[in-house]
mmCIF file of C-alpha atoms in Angstrom:
data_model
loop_
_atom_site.group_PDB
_atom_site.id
_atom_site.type_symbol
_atom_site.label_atom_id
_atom_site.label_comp_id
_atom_site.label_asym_id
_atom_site.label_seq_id
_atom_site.Cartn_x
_atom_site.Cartn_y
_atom_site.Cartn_z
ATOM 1 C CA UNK R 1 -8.144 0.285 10.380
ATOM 2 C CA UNK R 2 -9.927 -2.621 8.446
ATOM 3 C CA UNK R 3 -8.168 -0.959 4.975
ATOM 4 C CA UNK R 4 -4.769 -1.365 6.514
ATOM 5 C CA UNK R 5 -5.455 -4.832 8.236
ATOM 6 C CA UNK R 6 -6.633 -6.093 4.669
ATOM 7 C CA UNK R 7 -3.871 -5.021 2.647
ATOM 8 C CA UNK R 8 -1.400 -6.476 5.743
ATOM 9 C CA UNK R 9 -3.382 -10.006 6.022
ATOM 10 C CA UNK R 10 -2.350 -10.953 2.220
ATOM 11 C CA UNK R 11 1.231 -10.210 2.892
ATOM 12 C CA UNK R 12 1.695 -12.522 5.781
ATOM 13 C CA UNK R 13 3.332 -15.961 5.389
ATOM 14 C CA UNK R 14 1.268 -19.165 6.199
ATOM 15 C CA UNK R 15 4.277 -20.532 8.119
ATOM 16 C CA UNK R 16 3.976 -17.140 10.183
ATOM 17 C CA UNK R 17 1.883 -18.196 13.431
ATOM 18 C CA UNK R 18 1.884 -15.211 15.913
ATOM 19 C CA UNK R 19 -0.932 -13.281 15.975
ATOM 20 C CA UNK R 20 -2.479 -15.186 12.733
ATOM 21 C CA UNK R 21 -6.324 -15.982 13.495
ATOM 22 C CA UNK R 22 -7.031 -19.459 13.945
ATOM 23 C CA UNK R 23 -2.984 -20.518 14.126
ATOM 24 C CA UNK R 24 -2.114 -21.646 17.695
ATOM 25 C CA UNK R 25 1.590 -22.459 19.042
ATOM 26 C CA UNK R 26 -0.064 -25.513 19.354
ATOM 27 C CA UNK R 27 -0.548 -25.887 15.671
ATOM 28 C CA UNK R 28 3.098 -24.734 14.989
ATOM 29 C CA UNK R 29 4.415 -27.312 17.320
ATOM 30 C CA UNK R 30 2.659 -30.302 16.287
ATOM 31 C CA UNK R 31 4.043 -29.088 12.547
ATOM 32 C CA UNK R 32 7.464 -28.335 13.891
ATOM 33 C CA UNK R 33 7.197 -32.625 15.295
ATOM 34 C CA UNK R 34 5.568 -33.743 12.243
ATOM 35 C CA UNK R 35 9.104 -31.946 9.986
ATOM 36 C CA UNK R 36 11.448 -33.639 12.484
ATOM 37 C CA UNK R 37 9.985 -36.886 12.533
ATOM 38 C CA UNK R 38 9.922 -36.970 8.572
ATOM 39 C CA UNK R 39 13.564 -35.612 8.793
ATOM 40 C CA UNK R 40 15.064 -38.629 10.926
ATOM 41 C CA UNK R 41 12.759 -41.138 9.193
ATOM 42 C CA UNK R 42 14.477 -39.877 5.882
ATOM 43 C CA UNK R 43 17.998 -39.511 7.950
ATOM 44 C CA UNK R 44 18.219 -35.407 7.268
ATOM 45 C CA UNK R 45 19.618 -32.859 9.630
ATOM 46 C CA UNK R 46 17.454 -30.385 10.903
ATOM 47 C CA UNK R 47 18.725 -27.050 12.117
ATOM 48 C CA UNK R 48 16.437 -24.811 14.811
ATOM 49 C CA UNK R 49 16.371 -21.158 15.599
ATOM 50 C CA UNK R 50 14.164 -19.913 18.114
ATOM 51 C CA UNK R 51 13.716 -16.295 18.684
ATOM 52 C CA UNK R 52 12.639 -14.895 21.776
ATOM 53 C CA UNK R 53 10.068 -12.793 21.800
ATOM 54 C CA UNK R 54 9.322 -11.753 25.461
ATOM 55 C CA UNK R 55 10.787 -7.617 24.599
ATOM 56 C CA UNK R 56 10.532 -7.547 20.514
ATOM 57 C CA UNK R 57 7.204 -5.543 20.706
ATOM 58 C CA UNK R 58 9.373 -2.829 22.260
ATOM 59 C CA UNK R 59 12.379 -2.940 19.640
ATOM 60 C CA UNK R 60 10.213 -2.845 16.480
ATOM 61 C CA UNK R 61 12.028 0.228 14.682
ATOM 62 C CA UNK R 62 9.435 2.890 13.573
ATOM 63 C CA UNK R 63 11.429 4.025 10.524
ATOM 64 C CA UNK R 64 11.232 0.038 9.121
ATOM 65 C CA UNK R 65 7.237 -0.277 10.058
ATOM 66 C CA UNK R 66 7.265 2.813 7.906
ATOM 67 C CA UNK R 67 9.233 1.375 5.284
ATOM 68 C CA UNK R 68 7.369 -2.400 5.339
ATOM 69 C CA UNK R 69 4.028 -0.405 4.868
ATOM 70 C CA UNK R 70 5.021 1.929 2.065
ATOM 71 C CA UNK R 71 6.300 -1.396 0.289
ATOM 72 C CA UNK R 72 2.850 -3.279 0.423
ATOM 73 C CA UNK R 73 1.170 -0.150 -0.819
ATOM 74 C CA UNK R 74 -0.042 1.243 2.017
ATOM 75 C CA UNK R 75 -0.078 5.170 1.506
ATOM 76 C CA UNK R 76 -1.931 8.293 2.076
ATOM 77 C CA UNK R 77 -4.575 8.981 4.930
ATOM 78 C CA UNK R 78 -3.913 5.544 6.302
ATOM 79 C CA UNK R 79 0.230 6.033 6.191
ATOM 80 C CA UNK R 80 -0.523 9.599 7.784
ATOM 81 C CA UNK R 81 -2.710 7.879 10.421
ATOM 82 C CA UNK R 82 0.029 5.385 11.479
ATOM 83 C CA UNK R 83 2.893 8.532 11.170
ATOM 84 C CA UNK R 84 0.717 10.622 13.715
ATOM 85 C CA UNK R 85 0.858 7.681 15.834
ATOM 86 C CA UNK R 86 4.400 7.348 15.941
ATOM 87 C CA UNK R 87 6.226 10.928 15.418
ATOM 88 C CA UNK R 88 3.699 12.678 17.084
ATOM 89 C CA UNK R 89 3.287 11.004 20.501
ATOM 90 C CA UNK R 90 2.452 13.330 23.413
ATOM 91 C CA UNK R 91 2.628 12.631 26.934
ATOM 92 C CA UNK R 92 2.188 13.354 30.244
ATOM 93 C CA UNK R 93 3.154 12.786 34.000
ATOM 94 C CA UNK R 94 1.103 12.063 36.834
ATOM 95 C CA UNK R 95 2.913 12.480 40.294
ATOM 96 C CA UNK R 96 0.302 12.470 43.332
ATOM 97 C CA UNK R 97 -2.970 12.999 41.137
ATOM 98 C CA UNK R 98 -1.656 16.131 39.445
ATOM 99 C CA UNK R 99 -1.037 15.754 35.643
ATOM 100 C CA UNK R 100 1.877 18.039 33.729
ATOM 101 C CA UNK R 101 0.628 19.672 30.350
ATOM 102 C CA UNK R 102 1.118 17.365 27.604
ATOM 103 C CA UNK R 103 4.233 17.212 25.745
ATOM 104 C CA UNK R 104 5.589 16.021 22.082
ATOM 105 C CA UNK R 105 7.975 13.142 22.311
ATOM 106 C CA UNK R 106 10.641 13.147 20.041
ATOM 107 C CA UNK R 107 13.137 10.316 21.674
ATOM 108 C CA UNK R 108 10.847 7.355 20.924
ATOM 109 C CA UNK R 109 12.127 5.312 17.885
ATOM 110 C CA UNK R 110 11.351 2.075 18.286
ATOM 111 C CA UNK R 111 8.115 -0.273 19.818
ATOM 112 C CA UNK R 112 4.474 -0.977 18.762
ATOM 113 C CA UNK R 113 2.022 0.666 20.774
ATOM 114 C CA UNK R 114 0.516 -1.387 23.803
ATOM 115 C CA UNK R 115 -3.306 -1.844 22.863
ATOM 116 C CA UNK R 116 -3.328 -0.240 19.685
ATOM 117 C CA UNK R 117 -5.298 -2.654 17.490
ATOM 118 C CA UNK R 118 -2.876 -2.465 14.540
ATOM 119 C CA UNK R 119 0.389 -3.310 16.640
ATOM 120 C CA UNK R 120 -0.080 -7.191 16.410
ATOM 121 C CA UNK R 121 -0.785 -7.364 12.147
ATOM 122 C CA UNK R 122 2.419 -4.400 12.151
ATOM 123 C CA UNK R 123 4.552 -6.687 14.496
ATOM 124 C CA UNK R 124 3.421 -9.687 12.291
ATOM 125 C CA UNK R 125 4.182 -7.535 8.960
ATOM 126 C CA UNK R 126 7.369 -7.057 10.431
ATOM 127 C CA UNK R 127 8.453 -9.767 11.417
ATOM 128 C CA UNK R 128 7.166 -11.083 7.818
ATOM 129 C CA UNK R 129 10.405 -8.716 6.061
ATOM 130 C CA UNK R 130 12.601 -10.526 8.815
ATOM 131 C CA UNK R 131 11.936 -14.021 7.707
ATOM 132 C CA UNK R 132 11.636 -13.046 4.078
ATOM 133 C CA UNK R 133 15.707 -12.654 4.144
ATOM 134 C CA UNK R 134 15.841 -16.158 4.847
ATOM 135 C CA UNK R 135 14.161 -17.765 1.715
ATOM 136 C CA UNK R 136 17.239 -18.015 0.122
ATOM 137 C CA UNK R 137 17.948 -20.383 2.839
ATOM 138 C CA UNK R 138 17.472 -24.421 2.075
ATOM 139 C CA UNK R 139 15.297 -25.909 3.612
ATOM 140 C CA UNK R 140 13.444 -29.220 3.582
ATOM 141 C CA UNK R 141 11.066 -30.234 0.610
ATOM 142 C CA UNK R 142 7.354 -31.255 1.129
ATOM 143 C CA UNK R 143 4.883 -31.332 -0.754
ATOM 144 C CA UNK R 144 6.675 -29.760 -3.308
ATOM 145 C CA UNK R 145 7.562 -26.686 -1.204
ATOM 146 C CA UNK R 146 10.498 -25.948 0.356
ATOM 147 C CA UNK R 147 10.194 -24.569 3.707
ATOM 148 C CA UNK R 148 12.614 -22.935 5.799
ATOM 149 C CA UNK R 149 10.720 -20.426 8.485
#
């Protein structure tokens, strides 16, 4: 799991602060305070999105984790690993201490697995394609870099 966290970590945006070791919402605020200030000091309009979170963990689409791994390179044993943890779930039911026989799963499509230890860097790799659609965006300059995310 180290291999595929390694080859994710590069890929991920410094802007990007969920789930980034050593970033805080903390940090990203007090940067977020330090762009508007600059912005009315220099009388520029800033525009804000926020997006909300709370459910996204369960609407990540399996076939576009696929697709964001295979385009950072991420292939054999370690793309079969993640595949057998998405397209070949199993479950059972528990009703009154007495467990069904385990079952394939076939309906699930979308969401990161609770507690898996590779959901967070795959949420954050995700989330990393999202935001990469808006570089084209302007954005304001500092420092020489334009930053819009």
């Amino acid at each position: 799991m180290m291999r595929i966290r390694r080859k994710i970590k590069p890929e991920i945006a410094d802007e990007q602060y969920g789930f980034v070791e050593g970033k805080e919402t903390t940090n990203a605020i007090y940067t977020l305070r330090t762009l508007i200030q600059r912005a009315i000091e220099v009388q520029k309009d800033v525009y804000l999105c926020f997006i909300d979170y709370t459910k996204a963990f369960d609407r990540v689409r399996h076939d576009e984790i696929m697709k964001n791994l295979t385009q950072i390179k991420i292939d054999g044993k370690d793309l079969r690993v993640i595949k057998n943890i998405y397209w070949e779930q199993m479950a059972a039911m528990q009703v009154e201490g007495e467990t069904s026989t385990y079952q394939k799963i076939k309906k699930i499509k979308r969401g990161v697995r609770q507690g898996c230890v590779l959901s967070p860097d795959r949420f954050s790799l995700y989330s990393e394609f999202i935001m990469r659609n808006t570089e084209a965006l302007r954005g304001i300059h500092i420092g020489g870099h334009i930053i819009n995310n």
